[in-house]
Short mmCIF file of C-alpha atoms and ligand atoms in Angstrom, two decimals:
data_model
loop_
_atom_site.label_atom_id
_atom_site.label_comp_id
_atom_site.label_asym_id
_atom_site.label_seq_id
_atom_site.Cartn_x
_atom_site.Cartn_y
_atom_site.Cartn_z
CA UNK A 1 75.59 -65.93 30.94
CA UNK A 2 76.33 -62.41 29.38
CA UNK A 3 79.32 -64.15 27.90
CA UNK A 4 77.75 -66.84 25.60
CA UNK A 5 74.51 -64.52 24.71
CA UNK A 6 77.27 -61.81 23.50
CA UNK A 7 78.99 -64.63 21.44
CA UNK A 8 76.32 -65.68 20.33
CA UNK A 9 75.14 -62.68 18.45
CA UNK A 10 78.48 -61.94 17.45
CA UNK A 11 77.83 -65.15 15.60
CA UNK A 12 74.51 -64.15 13.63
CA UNK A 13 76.15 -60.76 12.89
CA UNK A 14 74.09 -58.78 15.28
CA UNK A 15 76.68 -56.45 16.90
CA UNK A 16 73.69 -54.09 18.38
CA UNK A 17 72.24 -57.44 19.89
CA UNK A 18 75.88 -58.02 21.66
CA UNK A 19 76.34 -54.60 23.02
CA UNK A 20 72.77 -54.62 24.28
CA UNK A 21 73.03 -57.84 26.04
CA UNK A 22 76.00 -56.51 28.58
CA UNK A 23 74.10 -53.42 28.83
CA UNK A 24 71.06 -55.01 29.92
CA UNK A 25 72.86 -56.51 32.85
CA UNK A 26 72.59 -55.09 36.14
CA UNK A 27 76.10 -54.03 38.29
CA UNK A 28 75.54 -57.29 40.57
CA UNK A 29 76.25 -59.23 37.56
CA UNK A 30 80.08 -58.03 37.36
CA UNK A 31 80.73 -58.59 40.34
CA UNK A 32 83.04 -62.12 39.64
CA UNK A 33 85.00 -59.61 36.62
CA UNK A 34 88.38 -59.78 37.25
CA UNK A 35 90.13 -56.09 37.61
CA UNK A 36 93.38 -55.11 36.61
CA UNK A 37 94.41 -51.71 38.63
CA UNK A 38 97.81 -50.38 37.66
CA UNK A 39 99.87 -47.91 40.36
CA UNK A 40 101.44 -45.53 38.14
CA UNK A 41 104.08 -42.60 38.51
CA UNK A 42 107.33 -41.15 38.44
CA UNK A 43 110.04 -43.14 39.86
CA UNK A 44 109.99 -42.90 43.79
CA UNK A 45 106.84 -41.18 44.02
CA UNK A 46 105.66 -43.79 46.63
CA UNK A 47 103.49 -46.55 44.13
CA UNK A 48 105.15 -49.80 45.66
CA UNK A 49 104.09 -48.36 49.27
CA UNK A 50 100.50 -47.37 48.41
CA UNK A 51 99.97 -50.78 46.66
CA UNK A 52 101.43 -52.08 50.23
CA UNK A 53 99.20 -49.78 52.45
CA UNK A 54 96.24 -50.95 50.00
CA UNK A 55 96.95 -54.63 50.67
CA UNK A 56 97.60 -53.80 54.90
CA UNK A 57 101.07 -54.75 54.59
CA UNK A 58 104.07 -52.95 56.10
CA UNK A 59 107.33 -52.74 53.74
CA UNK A 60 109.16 -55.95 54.29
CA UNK A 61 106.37 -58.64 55.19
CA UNK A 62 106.11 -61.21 53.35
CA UNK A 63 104.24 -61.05 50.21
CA UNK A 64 104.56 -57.41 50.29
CA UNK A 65 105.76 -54.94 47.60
CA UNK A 66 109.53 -53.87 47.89
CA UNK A 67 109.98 -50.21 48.09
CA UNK A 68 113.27 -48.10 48.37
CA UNK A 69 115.00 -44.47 48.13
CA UNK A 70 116.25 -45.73 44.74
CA UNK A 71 114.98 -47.26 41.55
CA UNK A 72 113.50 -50.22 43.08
CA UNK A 73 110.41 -51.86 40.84
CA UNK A 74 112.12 -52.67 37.93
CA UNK A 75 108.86 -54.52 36.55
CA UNK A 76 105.50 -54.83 36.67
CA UNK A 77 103.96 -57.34 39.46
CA UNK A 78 100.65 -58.39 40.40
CA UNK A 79 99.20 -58.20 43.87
CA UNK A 80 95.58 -59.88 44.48
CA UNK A 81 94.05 -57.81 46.52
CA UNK A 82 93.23 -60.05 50.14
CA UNK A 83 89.83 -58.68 50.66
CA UNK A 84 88.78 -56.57 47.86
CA UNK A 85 87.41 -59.54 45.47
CA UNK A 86 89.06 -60.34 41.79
CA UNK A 87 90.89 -56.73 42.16
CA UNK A 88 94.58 -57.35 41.32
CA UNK A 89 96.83 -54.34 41.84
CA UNK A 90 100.09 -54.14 39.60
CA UNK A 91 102.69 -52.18 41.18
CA UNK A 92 104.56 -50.95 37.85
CA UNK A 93 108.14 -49.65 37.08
CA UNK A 94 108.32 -45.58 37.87
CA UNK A 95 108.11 -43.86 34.49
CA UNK A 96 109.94 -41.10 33.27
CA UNK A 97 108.34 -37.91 31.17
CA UNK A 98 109.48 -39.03 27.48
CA UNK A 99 109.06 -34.61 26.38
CA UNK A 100 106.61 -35.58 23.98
CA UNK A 101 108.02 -38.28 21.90
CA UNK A 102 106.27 -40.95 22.49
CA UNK A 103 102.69 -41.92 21.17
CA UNK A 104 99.81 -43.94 22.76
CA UNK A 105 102.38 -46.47 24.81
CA UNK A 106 100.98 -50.35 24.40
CA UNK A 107 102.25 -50.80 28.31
CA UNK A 108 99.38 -49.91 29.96
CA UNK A 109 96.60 -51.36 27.34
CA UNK A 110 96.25 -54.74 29.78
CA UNK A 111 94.98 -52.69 32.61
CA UNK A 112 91.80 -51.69 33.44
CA UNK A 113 91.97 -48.99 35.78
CA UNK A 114 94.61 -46.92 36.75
CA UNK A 115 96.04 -45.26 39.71
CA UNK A 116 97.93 -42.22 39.09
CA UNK A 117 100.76 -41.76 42.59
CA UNK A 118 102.74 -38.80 42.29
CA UNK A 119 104.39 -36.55 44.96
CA UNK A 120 104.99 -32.58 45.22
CA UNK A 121 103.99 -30.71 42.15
CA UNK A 122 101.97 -32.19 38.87
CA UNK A 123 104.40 -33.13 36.17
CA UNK A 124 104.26 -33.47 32.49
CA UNK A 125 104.57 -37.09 33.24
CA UNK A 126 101.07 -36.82 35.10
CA UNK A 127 99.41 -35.00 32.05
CA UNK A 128 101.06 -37.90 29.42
CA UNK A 129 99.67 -40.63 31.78
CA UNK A 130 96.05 -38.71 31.81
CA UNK A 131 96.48 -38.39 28.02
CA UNK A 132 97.25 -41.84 27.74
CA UNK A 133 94.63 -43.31 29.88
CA UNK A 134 92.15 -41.59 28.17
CA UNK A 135 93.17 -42.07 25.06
CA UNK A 136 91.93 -45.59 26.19
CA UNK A 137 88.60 -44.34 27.27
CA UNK A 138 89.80 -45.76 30.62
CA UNK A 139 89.66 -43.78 34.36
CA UNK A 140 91.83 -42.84 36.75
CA UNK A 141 91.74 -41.74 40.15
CA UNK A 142 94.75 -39.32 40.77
CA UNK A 143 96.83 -39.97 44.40
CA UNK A 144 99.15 -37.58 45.90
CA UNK A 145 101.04 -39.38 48.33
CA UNK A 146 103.84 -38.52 50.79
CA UNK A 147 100.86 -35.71 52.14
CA UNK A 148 102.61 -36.21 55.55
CA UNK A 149 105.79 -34.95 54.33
CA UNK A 150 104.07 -31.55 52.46
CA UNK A 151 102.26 -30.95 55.87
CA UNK A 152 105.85 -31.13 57.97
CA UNK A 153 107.21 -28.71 55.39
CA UNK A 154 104.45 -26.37 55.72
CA UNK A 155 104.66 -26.41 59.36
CA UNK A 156 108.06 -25.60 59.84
CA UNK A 157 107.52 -22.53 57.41
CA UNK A 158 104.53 -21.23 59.06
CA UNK A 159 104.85 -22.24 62.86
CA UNK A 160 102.09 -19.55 63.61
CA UNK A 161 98.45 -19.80 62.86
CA UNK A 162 99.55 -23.14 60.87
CA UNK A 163 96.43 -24.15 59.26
CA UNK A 164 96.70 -28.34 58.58
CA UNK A 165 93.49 -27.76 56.51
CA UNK A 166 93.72 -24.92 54.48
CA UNK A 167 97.31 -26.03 53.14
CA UNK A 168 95.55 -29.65 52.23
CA UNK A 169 92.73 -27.87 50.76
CA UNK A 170 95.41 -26.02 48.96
CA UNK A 171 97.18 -28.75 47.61
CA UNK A 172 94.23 -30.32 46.37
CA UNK A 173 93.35 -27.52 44.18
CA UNK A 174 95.91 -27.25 42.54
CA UNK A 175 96.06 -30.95 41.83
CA UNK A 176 91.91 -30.71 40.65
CA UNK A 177 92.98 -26.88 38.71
CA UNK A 178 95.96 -29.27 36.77
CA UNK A 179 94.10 -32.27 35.77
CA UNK A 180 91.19 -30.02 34.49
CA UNK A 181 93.55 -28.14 32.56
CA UNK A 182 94.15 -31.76 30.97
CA UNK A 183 90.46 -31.72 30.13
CA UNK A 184 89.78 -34.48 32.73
CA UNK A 185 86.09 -34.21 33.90
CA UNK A 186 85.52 -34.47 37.67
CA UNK A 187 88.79 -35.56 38.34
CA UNK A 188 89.20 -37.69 41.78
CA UNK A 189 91.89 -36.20 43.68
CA UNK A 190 92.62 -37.99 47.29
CA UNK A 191 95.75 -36.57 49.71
CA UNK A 192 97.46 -39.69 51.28
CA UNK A 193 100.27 -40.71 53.29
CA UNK A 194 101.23 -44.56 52.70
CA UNK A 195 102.56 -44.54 56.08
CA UNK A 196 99.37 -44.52 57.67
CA UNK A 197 96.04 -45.68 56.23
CA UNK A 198 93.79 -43.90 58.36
CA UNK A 199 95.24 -40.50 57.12
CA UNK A 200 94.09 -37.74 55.29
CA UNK A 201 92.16 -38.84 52.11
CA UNK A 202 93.09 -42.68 52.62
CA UNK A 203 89.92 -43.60 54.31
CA UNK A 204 87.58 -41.48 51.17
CA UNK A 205 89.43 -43.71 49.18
CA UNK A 206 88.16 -46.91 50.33
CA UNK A 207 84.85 -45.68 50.20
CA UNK A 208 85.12 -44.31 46.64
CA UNK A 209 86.71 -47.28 45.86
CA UNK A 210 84.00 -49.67 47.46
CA UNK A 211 81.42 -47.70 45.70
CA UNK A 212 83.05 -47.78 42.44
CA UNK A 213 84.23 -50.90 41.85
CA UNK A 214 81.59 -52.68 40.40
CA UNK A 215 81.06 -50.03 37.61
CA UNK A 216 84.78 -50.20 37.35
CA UNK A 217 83.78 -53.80 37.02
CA UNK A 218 81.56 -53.34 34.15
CA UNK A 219 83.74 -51.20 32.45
CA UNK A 220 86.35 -54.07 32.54
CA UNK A 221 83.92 -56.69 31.74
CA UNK A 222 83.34 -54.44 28.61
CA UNK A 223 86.89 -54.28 27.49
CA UNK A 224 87.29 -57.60 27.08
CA UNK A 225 84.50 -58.13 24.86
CA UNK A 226 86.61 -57.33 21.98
CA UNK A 227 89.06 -60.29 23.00
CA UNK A 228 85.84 -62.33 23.68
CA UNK A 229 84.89 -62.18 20.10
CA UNK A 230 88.31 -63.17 18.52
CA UNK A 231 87.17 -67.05 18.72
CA UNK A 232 83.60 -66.59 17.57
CA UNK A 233 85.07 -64.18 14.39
CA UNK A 234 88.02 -67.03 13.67
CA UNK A 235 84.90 -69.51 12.84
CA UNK A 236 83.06 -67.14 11.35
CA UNK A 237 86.35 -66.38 9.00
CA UNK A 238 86.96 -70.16 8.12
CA UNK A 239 83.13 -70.42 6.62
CA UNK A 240 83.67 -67.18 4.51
CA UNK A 241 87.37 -68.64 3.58
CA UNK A 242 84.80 -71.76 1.62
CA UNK A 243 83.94 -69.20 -0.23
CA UNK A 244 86.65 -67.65 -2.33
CA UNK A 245 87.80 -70.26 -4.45
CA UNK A 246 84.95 -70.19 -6.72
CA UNK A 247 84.56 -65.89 -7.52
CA UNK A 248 88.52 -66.09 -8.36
CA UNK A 249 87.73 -68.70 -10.57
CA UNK A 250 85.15 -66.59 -12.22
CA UNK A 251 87.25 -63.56 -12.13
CA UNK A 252 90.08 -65.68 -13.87
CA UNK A 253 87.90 -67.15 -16.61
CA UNK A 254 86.38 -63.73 -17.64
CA UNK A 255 89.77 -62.58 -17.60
CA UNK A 256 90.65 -65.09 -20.40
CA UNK A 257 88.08 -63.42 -22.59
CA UNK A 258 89.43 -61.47 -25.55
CA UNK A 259 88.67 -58.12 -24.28
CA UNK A 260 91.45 -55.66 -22.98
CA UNK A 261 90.11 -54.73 -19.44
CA UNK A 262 88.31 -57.27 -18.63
CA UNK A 263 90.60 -59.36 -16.05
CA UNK A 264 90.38 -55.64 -13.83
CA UNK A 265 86.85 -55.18 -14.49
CA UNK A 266 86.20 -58.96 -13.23
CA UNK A 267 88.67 -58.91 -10.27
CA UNK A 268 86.86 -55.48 -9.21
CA UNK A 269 83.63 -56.91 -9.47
CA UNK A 270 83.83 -60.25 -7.26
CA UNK A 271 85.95 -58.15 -5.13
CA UNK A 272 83.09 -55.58 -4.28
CA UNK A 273 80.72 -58.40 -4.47
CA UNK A 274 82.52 -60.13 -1.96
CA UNK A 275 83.04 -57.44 -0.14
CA UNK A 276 79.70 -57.04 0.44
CA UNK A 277 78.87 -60.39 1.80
CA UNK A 278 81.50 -60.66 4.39
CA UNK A 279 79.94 -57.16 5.39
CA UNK A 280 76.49 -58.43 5.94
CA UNK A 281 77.88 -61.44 7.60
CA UNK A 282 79.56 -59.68 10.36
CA UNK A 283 77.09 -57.31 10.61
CA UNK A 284 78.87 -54.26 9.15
CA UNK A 285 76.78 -53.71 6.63
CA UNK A 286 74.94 -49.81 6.12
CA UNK A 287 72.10 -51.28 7.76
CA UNK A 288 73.35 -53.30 10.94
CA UNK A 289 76.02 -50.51 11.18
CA UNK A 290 73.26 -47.49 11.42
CA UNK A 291 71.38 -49.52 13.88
CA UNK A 292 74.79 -49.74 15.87
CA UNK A 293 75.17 -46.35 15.64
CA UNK A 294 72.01 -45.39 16.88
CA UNK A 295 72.30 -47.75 19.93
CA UNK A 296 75.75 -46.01 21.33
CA UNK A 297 74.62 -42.68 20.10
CA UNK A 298 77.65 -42.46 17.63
CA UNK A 299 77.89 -41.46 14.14
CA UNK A 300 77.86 -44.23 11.40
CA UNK A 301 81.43 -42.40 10.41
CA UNK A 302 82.68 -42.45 13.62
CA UNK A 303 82.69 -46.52 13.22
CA UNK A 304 83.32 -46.90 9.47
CA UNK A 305 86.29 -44.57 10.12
CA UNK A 306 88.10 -47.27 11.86
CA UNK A 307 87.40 -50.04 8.95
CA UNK A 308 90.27 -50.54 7.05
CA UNK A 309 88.58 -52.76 4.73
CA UNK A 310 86.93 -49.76 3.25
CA UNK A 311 90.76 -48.58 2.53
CA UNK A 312 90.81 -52.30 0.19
CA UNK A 313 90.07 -50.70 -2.59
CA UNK A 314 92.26 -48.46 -3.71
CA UNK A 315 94.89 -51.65 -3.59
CA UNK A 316 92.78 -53.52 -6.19
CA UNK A 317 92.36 -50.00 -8.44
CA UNK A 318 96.48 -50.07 -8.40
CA UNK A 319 96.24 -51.05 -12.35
CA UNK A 320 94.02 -48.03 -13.44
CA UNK A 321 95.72 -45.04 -12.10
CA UNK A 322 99.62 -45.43 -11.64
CA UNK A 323 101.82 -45.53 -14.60
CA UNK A 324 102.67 -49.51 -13.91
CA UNK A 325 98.80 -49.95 -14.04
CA UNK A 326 98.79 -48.18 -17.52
CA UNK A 327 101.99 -50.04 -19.00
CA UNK A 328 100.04 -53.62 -17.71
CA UNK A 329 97.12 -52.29 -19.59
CA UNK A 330 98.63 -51.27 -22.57
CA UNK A 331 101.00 -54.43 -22.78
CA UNK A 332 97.50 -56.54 -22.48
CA UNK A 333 96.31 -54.87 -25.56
CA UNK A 334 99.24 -55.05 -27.76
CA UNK A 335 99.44 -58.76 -26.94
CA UNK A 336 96.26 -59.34 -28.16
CA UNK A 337 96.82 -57.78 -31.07
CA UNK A 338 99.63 -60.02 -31.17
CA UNK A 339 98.73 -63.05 -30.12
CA UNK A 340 94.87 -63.26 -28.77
CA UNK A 341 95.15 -66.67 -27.12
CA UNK A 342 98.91 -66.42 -25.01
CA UNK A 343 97.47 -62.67 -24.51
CA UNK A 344 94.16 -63.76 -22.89
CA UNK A 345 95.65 -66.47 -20.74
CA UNK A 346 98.41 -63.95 -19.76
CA UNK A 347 95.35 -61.84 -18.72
CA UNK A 348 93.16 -64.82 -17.21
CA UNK A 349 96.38 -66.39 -14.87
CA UNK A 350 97.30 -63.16 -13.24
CA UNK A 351 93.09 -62.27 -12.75
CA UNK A 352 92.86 -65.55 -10.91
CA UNK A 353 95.61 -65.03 -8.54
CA UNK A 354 94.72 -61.21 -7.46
CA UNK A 355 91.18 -62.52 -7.02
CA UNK A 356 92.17 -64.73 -5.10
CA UNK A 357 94.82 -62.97 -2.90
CA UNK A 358 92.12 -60.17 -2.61
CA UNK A 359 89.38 -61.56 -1.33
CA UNK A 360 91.71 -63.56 1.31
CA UNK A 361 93.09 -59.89 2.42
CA UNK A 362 89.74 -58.48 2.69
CA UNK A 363 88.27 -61.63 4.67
CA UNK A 364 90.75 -60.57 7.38
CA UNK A 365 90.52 -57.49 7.35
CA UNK A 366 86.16 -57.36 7.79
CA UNK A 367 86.79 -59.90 10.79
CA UNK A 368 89.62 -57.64 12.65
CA UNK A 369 87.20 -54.70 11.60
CA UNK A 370 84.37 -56.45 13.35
CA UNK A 371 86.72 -55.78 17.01
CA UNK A 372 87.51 -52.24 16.00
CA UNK A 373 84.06 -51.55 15.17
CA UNK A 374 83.03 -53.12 18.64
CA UNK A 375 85.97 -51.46 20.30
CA UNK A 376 84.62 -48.04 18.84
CA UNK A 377 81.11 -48.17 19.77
CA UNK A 378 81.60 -49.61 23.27
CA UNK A 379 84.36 -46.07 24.02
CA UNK A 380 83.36 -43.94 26.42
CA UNK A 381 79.83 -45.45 26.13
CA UNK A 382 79.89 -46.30 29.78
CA UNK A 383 78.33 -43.32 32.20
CA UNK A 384 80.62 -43.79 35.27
CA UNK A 385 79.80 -42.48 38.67
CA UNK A 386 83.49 -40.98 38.93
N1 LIG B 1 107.07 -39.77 54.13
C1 LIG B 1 106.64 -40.59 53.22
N2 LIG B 1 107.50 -41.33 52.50
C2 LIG B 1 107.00 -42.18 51.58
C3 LIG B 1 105.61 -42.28 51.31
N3 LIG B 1 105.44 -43.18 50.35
C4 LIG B 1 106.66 -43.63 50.01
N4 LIG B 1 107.60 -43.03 50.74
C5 LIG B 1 109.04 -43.23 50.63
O1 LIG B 1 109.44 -42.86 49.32
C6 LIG B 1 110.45 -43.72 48.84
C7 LIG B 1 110.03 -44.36 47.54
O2 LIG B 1 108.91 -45.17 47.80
P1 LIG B 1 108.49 -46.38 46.85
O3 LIG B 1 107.19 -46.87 47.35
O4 LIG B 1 109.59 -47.37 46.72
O5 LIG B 1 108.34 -45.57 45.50
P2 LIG B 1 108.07 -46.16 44.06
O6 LIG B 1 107.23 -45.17 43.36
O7 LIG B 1 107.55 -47.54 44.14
O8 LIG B 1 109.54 -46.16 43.46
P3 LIG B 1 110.05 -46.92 42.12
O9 LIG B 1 109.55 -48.30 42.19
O10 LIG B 1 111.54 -46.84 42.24
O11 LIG B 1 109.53 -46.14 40.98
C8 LIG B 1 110.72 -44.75 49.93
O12 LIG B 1 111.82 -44.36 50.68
C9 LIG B 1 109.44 -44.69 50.75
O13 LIG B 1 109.70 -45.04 52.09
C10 LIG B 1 104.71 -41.46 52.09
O14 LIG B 1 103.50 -41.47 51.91
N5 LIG B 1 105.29 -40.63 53.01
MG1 LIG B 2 108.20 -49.26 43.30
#
């Protein structure tokens, strides 16, 4: 089982060893993974009838998707799909362009695979949703529904030497010509009409579908390996946790020594110390973290840069460079001048407790930079056929 092997080296600290096991596996493998596909849009762009015309339902049977001339999915719902295995389509509220406001949205982060509807021209809430999805690393297939409609208009205009074709042909390019402009490579473009299934680009999109969907599969099966690891990195926290008690206490004993500086220079150096062994635990260390790189074909930066234990230690530096940090110092030596005992235990006390505090943050933070890292290599990693 993919699953336990994956754990399992997430466990010794062998993050190359994780991401090569799921690699290793062939497509078959996936084929149990669960799929979320979320119908996107505008508002009344036709989503709620495609997800219906994908399940074979007409509007109004039971268990089918309501649709309407007005605002009419007001949340997101889930529709197994009867025939297509572990593929669940969510029919989602229509969403409006937000004019640039609005960074990567946290809506659409559950889903694995997205289905772009939208009808007549290609809005700037297309472009956000293509920015958004692959922002995620995720793909999209882009549907332009309501084709029946486009080809009645175009009839009427042009009764003679009407061309069905060469206006769908039409359409389509400019639908490809937008979503390159959005820097979308081979962009799937398919011409439908919800009200009948067997139209225009509906039946290429069963196929593509069919033929994708166990890379899509994959892809999802890989997304959730971040999630996967949460339990194994909890444990893995709670047998580092044994082992802050005892540098704090070191760092707070030094700290009572008569010596102005030496409570920072103590806290700093269990700190880094510590540091450093929660790194080679988890496998982030140089080493384990080049391999890594090498493996995905990424830089080592590209997966330090999303460590924010490496951004620790400016926190624990606080008492050196601001002016607070030079009054503390300053104070420390005057009352040792004063009063060498009270001084050094006023030193020692406060030593202990930022040890201690610090090495607790930075715990957390290596585990939840253990996802991120995984998160990072596994982006865009996948070669899909689409
Ligand atoms: N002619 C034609 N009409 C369609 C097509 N798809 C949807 N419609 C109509 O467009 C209207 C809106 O359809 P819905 O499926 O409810 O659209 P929606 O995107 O789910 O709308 P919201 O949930 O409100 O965002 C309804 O009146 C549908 O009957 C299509 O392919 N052709
Ligand atoms: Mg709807």
């Amino acid at each position: 089982m993919a699953m336990e092997e994956f754990q399992v080296a997430i466990h010794q600290g062998k993050l190359s060893d994780a991401i090569s096991v799921v690699q290793a596996k062939p497509l078959q493998y996936f084929s149990n993974t669960p799929i979320n596909v979320a119908v996107v849009g505008e508002p009344g762009s036709g989503k709620s009838s495609f997800v219906n015309s994908m399940l074979g339902k007409q509007p109004g049977d039971p268990g089918a998707a309501e649709t309407g001339i007005q605002a009419t999915t007001t949340k997101a719902k889930d529709y197994p799909h009867p025939t297509l295995p572990q593929v669940i389509l969510w029919d989602l509220p229509g969403r409006e362009e937000s004019f640039g406001s609005r960074t990567n949205p946290e809506d659409l982060k559950c889903y694995d695979f997205f289905i772009i509807v939208g009808y007549q021209r290609f809005r700037t809430i297309h472009a956000e949703l293509v920015h958004d999805i692959q922002a995620m690393g995720k793909r999209f297939y882009f549907v332009r529904a309501k084709t029946d409609l486009d080809v009645e208009a175009s009839r009427r205009r042009q009764p003679s030497g009407y061309d069905d074709r060469t206006v769908l042909q039409r359409i389509k390019e400019d639908c490809v010509t937008c979503l390159l402009n959005e820097n979308v490579i081979d962009p799937q473009v398919f011409l439908v009409s919800n009200w009948d299934p067997q139209s225009f680009d509906f039946p290429i999109l069963w196929e593509k579908l069919n033929n994708d969907l166990l890379w899509l599969k994959r892809q999802a099966f890989i997304f959730s390996l971040p999630s996967l690891s949460a339990p194994v990195l909890e444990n893995k926290q709670a047998t580092m946790k044994g082992k802050i008690l005892l540098p704090a206490l070191y760092s707070g004993v030094l700290g009572l020594l008569p010596l102005p500086g030496i409570s920072f220079a103590a806290a700093m150096f269990f700190f880094v110390r510590f540091r450093n062994q929660c790194y080679q635990f988890f496998g982030l260390d140089v080493p384990s973290l080049t391999a890594l790189a090498r493996d995905v074909g990424k830089p080592v930066a590209a997966l330090q840069a999303v460590m924010t234990s490496r951004k620790l230690m400016p926190l624990i530096l606080w008492r050196l460079p601001d002016l607070l940090g030079a009054v503390l110092i300053m104070m420390e030596i005057c009352w040792w001048q004063r009063y060498p005992y009270a001084g050094s235990l006023l030193a020692g006390v406060p030593s202990f407790f930022t040890s201690y505090y610090m090495l607790h943050r930075c715990l957390a933070a290596v585990a939840k930079d253990t996802q991120n890292v995984l998160s990072r290599a596994l982006e865009g990693k996948e070669k899909m056929p689409i």
